[in-house]
Coordinates of C-alpha atoms in Angstrom, one line a residue:
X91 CA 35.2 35.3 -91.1
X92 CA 31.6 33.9 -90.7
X93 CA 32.9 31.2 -89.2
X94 CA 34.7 32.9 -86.6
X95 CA 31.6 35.0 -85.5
X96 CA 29.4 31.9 -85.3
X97 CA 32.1 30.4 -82.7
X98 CA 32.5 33.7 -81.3
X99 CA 28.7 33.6 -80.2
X100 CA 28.5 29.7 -79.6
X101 CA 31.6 30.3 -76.8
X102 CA 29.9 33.4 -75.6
X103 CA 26.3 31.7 -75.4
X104 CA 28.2 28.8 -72.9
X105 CA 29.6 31.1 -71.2
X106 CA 26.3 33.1 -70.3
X107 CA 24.9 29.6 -69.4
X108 CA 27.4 28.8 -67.1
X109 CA 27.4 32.2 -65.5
X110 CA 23.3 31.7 -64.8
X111 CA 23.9 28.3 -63.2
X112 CA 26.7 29.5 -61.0
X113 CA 24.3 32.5 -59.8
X114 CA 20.9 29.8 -59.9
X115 CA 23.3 27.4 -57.9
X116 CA 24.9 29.9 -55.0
X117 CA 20.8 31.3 -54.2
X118 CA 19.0 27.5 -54.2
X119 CA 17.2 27.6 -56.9
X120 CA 16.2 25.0 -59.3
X121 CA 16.8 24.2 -63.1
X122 CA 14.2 23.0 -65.7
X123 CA 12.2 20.3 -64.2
X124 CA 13.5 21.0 -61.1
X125 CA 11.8 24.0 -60.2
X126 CA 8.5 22.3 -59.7
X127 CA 10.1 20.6 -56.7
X128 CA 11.1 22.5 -53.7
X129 CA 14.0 21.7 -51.4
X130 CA 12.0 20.2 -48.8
X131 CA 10.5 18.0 -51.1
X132 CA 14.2 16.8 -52.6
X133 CA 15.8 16.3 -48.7
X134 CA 12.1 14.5 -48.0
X135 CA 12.3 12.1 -51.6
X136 CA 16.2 11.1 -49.7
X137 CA 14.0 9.9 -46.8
X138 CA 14.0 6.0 -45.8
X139 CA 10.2 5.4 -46.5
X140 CA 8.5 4.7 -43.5
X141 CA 6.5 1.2 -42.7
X142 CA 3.9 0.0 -40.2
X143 CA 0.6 1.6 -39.1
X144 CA 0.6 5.7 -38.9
X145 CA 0.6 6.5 -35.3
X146 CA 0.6 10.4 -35.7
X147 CA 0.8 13.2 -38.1
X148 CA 3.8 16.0 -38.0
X149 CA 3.6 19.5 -39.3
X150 CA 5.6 19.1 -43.0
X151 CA 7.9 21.5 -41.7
X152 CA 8.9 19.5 -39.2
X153 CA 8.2 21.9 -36.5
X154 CA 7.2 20.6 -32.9
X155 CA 3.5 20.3 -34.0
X156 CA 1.5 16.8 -33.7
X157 CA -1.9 15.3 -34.6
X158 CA -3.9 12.5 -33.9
X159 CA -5.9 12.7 -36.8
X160 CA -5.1 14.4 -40.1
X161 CA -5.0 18.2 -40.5
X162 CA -3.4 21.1 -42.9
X163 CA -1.4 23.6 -42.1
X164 CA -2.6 27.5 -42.5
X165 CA -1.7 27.9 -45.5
X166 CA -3.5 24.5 -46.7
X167 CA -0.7 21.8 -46.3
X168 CA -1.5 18.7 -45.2
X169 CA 0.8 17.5 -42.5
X170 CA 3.0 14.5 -42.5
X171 CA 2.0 10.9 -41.5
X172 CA 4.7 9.5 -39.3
X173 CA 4.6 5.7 -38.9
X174 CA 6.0 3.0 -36.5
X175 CA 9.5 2.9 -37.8
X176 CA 10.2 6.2 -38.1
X177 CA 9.4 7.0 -34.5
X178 CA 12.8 5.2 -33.0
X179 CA 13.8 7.9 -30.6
X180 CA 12.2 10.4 -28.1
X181 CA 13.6 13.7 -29.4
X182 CA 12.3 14.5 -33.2
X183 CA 16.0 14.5 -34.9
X184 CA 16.1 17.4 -37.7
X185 CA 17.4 15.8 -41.1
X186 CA 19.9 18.5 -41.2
X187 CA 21.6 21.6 -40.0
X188 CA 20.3 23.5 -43.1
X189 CA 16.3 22.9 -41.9
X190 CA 17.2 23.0 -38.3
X191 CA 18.3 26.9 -39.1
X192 CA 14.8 27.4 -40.7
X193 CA 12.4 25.9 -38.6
X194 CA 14.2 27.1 -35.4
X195 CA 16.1 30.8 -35.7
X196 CA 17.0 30.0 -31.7
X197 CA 21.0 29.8 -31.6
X198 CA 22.5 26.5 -30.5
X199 CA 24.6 26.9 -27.2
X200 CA 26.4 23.5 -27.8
X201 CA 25.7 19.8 -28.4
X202 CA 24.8 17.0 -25.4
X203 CA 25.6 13.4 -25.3
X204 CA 22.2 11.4 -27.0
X205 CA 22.4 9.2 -23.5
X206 CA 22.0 11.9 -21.3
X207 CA 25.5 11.7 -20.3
X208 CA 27.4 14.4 -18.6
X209 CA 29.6 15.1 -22.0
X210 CA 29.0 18.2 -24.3
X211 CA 30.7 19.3 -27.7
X212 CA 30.5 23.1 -29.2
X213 CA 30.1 21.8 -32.8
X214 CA 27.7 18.5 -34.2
X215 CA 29.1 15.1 -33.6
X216 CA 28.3 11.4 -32.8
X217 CA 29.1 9.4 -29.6
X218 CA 30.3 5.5 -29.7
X219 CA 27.2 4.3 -31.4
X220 CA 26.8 6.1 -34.3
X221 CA 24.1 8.5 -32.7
X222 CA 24.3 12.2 -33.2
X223 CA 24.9 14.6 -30.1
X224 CA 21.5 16.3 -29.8
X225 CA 21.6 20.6 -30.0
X226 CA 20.9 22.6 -26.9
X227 CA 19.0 25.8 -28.0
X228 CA 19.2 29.1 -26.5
X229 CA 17.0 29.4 -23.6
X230 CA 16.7 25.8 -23.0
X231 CA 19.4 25.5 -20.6
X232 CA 16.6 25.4 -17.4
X233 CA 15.8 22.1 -18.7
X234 CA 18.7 19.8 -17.5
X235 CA 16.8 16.6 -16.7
X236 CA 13.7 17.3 -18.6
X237 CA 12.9 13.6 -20.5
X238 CA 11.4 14.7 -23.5
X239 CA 8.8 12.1 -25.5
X240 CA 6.7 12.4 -29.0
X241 CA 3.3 11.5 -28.7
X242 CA 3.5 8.3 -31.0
X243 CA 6.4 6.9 -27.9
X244 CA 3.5 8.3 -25.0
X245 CA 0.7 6.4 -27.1
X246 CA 2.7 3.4 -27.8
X247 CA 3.5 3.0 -24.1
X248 CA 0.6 3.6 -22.4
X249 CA 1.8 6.8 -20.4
X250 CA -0.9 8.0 -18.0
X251 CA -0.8 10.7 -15.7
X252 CA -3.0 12.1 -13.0
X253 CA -3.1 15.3 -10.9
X254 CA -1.9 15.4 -6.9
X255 CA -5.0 15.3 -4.8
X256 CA -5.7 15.5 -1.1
X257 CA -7.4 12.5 0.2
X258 CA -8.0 10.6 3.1
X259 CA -6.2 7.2 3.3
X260 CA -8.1 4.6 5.1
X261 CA -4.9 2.0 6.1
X262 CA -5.9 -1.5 6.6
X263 CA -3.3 -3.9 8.3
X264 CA -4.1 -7.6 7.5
X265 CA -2.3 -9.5 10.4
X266 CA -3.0 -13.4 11.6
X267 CA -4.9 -13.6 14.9
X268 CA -5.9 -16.6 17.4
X269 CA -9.1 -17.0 19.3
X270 CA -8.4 -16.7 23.3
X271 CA -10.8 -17.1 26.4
X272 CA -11.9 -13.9 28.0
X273 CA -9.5 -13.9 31.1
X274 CA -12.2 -12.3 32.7
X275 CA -14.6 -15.0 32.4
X276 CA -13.0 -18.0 33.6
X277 CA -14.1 -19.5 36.8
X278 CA -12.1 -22.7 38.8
X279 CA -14.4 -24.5 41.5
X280 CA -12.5 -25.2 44.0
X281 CA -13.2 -26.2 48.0
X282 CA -11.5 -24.5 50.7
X283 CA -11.4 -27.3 53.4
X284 CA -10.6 -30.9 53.0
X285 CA -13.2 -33.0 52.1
X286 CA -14.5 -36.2 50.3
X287 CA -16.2 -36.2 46.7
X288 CA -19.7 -38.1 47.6
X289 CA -21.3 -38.0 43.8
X290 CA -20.5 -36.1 40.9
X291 CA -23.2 -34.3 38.7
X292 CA -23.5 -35.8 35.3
X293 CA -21.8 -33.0 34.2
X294 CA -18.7 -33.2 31.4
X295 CA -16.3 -31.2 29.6
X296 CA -18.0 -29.6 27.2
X297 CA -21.1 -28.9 28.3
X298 CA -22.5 -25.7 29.5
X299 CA -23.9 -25.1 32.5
X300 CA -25.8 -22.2 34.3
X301 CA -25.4 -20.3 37.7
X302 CA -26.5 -22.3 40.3
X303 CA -26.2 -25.7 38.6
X304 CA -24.9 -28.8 40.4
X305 CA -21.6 -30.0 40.1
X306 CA -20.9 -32.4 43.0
X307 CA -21.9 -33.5 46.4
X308 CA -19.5 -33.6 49.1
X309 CA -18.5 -34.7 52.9
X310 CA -16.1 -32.6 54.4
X311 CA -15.4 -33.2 58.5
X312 CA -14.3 -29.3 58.7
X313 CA -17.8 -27.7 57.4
X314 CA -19.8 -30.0 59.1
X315 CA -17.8 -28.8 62.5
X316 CA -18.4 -25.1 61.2
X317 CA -22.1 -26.3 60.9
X318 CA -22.5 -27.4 64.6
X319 CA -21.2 -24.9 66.0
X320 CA -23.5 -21.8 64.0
X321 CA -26.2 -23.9 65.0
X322 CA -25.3 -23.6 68.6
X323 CA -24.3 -20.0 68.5
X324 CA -28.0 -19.8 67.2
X325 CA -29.8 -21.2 69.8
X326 CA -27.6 -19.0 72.5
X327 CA -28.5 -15.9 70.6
X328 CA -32.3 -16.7 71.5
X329 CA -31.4 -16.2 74.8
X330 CA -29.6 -13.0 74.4
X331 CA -26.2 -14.7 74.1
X332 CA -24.2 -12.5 71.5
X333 CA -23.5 -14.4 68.1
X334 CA -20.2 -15.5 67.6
X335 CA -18.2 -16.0 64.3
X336 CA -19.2 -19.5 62.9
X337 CA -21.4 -18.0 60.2
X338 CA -18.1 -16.1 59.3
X339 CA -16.3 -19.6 59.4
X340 CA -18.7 -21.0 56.8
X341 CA -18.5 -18.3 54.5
X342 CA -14.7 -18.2 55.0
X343 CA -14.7 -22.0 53.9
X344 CA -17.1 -21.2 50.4
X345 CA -19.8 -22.7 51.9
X346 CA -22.8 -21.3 49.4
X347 CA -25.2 -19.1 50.6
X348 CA -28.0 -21.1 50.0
X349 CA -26.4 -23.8 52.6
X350 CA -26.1 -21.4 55.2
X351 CA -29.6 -20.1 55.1
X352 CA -31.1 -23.7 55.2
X353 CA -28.8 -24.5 58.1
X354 CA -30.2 -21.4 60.2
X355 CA -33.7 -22.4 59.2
X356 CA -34.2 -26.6 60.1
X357 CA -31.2 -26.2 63.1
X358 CA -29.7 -29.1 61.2
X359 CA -26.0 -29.7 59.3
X360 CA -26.2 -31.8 56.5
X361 CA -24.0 -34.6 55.8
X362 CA -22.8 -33.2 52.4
X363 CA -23.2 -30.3 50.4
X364 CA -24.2 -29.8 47.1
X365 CA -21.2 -27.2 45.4
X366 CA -22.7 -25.3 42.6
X367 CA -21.6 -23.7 39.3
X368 CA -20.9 -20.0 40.3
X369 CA -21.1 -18.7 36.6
X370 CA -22.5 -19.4 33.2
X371 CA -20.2 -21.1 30.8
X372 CA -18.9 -24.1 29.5
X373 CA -16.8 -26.8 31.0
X374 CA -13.5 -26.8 30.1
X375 CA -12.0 -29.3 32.9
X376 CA -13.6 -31.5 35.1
X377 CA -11.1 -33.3 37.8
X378 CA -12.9 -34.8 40.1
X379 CA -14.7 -38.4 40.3
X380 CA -17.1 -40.2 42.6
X381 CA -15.6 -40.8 46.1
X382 CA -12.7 -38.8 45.6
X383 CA -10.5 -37.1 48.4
X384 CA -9.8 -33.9 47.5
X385 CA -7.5 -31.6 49.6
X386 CA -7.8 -27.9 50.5
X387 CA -7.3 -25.9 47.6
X388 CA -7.9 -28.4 45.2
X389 CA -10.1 -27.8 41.7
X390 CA -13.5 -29.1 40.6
X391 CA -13.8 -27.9 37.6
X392 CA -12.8 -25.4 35.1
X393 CA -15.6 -22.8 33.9
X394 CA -15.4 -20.0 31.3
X395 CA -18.4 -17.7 29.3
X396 CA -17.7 -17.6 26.1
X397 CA -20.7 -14.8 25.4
X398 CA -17.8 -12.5 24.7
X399 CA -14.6 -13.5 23.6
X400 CA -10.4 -12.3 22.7
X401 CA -8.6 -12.5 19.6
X402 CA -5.2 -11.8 19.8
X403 CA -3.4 -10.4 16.8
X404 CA 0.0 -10.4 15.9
X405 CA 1.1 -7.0 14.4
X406 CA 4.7 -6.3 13.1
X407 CA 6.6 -4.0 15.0
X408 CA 6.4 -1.3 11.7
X409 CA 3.1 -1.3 11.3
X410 CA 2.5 -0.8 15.4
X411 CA 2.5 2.8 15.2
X412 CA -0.8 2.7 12.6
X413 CA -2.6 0.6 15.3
X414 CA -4.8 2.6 17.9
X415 CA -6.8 1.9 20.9
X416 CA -10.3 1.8 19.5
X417 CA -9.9 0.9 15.7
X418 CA -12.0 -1.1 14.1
X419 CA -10.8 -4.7 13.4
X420 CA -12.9 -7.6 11.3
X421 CA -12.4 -11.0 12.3
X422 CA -12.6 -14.0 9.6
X423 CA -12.3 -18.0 11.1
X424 CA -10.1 -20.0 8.8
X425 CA -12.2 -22.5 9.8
X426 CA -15.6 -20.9 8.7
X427 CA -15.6 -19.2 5.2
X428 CA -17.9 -16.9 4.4
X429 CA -18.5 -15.9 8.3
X430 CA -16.8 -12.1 9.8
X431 CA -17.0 -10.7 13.3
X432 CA -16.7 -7.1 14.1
X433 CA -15.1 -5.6 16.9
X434 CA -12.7 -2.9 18.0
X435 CA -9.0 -3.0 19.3
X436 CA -9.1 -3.2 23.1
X437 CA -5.9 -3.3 24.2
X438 CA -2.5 -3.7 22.8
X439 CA 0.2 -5.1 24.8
X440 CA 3.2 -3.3 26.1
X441 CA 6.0 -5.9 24.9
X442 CA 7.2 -7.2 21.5
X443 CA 8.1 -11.0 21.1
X444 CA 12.0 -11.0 20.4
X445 CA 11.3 -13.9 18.5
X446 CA 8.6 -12.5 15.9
X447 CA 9.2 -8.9 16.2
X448 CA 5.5 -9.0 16.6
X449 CA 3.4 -7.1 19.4
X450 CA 0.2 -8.8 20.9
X451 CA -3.2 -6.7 19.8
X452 CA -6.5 -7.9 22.2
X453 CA -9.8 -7.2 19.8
X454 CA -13.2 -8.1 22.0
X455 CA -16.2 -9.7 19.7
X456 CA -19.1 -11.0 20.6
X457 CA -19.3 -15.0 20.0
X458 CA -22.8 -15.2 18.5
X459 CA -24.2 -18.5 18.7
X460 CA -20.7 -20.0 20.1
X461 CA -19.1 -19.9 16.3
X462 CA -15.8 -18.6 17.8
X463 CA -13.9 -21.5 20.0
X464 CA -10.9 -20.8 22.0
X465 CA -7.2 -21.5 19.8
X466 CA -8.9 -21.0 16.4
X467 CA -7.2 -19.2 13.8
X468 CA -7.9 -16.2 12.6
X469 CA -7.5 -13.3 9.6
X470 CA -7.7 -9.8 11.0
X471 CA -8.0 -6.8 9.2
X472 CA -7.3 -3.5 11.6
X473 CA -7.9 -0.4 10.4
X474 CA -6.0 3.2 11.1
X475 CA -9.4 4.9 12.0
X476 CA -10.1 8.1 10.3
X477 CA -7.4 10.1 9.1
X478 CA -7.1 14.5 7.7
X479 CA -6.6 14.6 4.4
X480 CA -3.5 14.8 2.8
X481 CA -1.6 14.7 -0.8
X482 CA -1.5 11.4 -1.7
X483 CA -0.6 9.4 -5.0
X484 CA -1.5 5.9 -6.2
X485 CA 1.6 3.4 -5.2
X486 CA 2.3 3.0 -9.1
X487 CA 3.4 6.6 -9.3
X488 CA 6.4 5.8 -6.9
X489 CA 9.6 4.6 -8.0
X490 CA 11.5 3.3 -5.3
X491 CA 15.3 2.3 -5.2
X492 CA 15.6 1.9 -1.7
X493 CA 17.5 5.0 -0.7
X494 CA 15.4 7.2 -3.3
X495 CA 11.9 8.1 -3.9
X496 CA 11.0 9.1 -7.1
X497 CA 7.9 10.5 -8.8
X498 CA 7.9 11.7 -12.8
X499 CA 5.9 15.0 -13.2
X500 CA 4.6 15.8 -16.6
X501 CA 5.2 18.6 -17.6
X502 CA 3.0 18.7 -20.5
X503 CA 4.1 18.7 -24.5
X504 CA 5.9 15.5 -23.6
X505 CA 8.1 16.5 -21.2
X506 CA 8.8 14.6 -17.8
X507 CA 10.9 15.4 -14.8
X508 CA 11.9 13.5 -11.8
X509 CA 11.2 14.7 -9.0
X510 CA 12.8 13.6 -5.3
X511 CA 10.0 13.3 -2.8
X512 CA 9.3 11.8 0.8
X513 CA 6.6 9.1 1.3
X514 CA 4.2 9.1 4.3
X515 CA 1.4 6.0 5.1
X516 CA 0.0 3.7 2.7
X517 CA -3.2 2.4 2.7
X518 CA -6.2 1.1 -0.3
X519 CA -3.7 1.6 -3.1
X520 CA -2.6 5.3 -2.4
X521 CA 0.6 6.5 -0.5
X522 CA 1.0 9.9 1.3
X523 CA 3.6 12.3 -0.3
X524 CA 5.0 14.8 2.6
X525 CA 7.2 16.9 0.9
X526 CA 8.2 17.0 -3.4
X527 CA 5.0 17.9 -4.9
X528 CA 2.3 20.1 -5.0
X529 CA -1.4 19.7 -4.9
X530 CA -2.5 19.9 -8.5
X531 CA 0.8 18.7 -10.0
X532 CA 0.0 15.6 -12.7
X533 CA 2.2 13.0 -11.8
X534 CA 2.7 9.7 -14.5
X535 CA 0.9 6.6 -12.8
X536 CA 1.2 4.4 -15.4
X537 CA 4.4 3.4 -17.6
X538 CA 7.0 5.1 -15.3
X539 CA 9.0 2.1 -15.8
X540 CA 9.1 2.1 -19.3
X541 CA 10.0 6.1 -19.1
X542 CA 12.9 5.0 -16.7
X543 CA 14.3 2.2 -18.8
X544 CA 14.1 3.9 -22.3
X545 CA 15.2 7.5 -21.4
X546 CA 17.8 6.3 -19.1
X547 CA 16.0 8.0 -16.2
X548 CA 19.3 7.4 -13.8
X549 CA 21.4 9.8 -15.9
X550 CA 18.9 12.3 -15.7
X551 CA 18.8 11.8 -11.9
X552 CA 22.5 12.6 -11.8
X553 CA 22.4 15.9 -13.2
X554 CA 20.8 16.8 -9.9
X555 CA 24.5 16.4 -8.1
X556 CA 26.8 17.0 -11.4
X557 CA 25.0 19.4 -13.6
X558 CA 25.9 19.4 -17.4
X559 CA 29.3 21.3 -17.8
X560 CA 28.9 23.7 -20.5
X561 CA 31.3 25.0 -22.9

């Protein structure tokens, strides 16, 4: 009988047990040792164990809270040092369904495809690779496109951003240029009537010579007749005999003025002539030589001033439009290092050279001590002038595929959007933006690249056209 009773309350004392670790089991609670360790602190012990240097700190509940340094939670918990290895992936990936529920009460709508892909599922799954579909919450469904990044991936990468600003942008076109005579300044001697070459002045090419300067001495049987016969209409005129119109003739034949006058005075018609330089300037061709014959018509010598001289620039037929009458334009001789000229845009020619697609672009400068010699090359910077402001971004903030412009906004909390925009002119650096952006907007100006590459930026860009089908 006593033995019965003592089983009777072993069986029943099991069964109690059992009962209690059924009811312990269905609410979460733990058993002896257990207790002391919560179930956070179990799913966290199942963790791989992270290696390399600590790049941030989460909040231990694994909400969407960072640090850069460590801190403690309100109620005095220190938060979680994350390190290189466990930072593989730009979304923070809950450990489980369970802890998703109790740090985030927001219902899931449906899964997306980890790649950005256009491919949903309404319940958890994993794509080709192994990776798990990533939850869209309730109320995130605005944010088709939006590239999200943890701080330790922003760090890491060097992700800089800057606001839009409005700014002037000073274009500069760097084009090649050649040094060309002033067609303005270029003089041929030349006589008007046959005639004979008596002596030549000791004058060569090369040398630079004055108004008024001597060139050559010449006979010609035509002048001298001219001559005789203003010297005879003279004499007549001191009678009262109306002048005729031999001093016409000689001026019609290039005698100088000089000539003329000395023939009036002495009554007398020299044998030759002298023929004077009628300019300043160099000389670029001489032709002549003692005893000569030259004919009517024919050339002397070639003059030019080089006091103020061309250079012609070639501009390419895109960048014509930036180029205006009156822009500044700084001159630097191959030939001379160290030495600039300053000068402005004259004129710019009215036809582009099928060959080159180039268009001629005449800048004026003043050739200081002769420096600048004709068919010298040149490097010519031409700028746009002064322009309004306008939104501009630095060219590193522009993502260009050829048919698309793209700029990445930050949106702040590590989020990034592409954004379509149009580009206007460039110029130091900076590139106008006329329509996809607001002033004030930050913009990412460094690492855009890497954002592109590691997010898969192009299947974000194609939700634009083929939005996310939703179940």
């Amino acid at each position: 009988m006593k033995r019965l009773a003592l089983t009777g309350l072993a069986l029943a004392a099991v069964l109690a047990a059992g009962g209690a670790g059924y009811w312990v089991g269905q609410r979460g609670l733990a058993v002896g040792w257990r207790g002391w360790l919560s179930i956070e602190g179990s799913l966290a012990a199942n963790e791989p164990v992270g290696t390399g240097p600590v790049i941030y700190y989460q909040d231990p509940d694994r909400k969407p809270v960072y640090s850069a340094q460590p801190r403690q939670t309100v109620d005095g918990r220190p938060f979680t040092a994350v390190h290189a290895s466990q930072d593989v992936s730009f979304e923070v990936k809950p450990p489980s369904e369970e802890r998703t529920a109790q740090a985030d009460p927001k219902r899931v709508l449906y899964y997306r495809n980890p790649m950005g892909l256009p491919d949903t599922s309404p319940v958890p799954k994993k794509d080709s690779m192994g990776m798990d579909y990533l939850p869209v919450y309730q109320g995130e469904g605005n944010e088709d496109g939006v590239i999200k990044l943890s701080p330790g991936r922003i760090q890491r990468s060097g992700v800089r951003s800057e606001p839009v600003r409005r700014q002037s942008i000073a274009q500069t076109i760097h084009v090649p240029g050649v040094v060309q005579l002033d067609e303005r300044r270029i003089s041929v001697v030349t006589i008007r009537a046959d005639a004979f070459v008596q002596e030549v002045a000791a004058v060569t090419t090369g040398d630079h010579v004055t108004k008024g300067t001597r060139l050559a001495r010449i006979y010609s049987p035509e002048i001298s007749t001219a001559g005789a016969q203003f010297i005879t209409e003279l004499n007549a005129a001191a009678r009262g005999v109306p002048e005729g119109g031999a001093r016409q003739r000689l001026e019609n034949l290039g005698v100088p003025s000089e000539v003329i006058a000395e023939i009036e005075r002495s009554r007398k018609v020299p044998l030759t002539i002298n023929w004077s330089a009628p300019r300043d300037g160099i000389v670029l061709e001489r032709s002549v030589s003692d005893g000569m014959r030259m004919a009517a018509g024919g050339s002397l010598f070639r003059l030019a001033d080089i006091s103020t001289i061309w250079v012609l620039a070639d501009v390419p037929e895109r960048q014509l439009a930036a180029v205006s009458i009156g822009a500044p334009a700084t001159v630097r001789l191959r030939g001379r290092p160290g030495s600039s000229f300053e000068g402005r845009v004259s004129v710019i020619y009215p036809e582009i050279a099928e060959a080159t697609r180039t268009a001629k672009v005449r800048i004026e400068i003043g050739n200081r001590d002769g420096m600048l010699l004709p068919n010298m090359y040149a490097d010519v910077d031409i700028g746009s002038g002064d322009a309004a402001p306008e939104l501009a971004v630095p060219d590193s903030a522009v993502i260009d595929s050829g048919t698309r412009r793209i700029v990445i906004l930050d949106l702040g909390e590590g989020r990034f959007a592409p954004r379509e925009v149009k580009l206007g002119r460039r110029g130091d650096g900076m590139v106008a933006i006329t329509e996809g952006v607001s002033e004030g907007d930050r913009i990412v100006v460094s690492a855009n690249f890497l954002i592109d590459a590691e997010s898969n930026l192009k299947a974000a860009l194609s939700g634009f056209a083929q939005p996310e089908a939703k179940p």
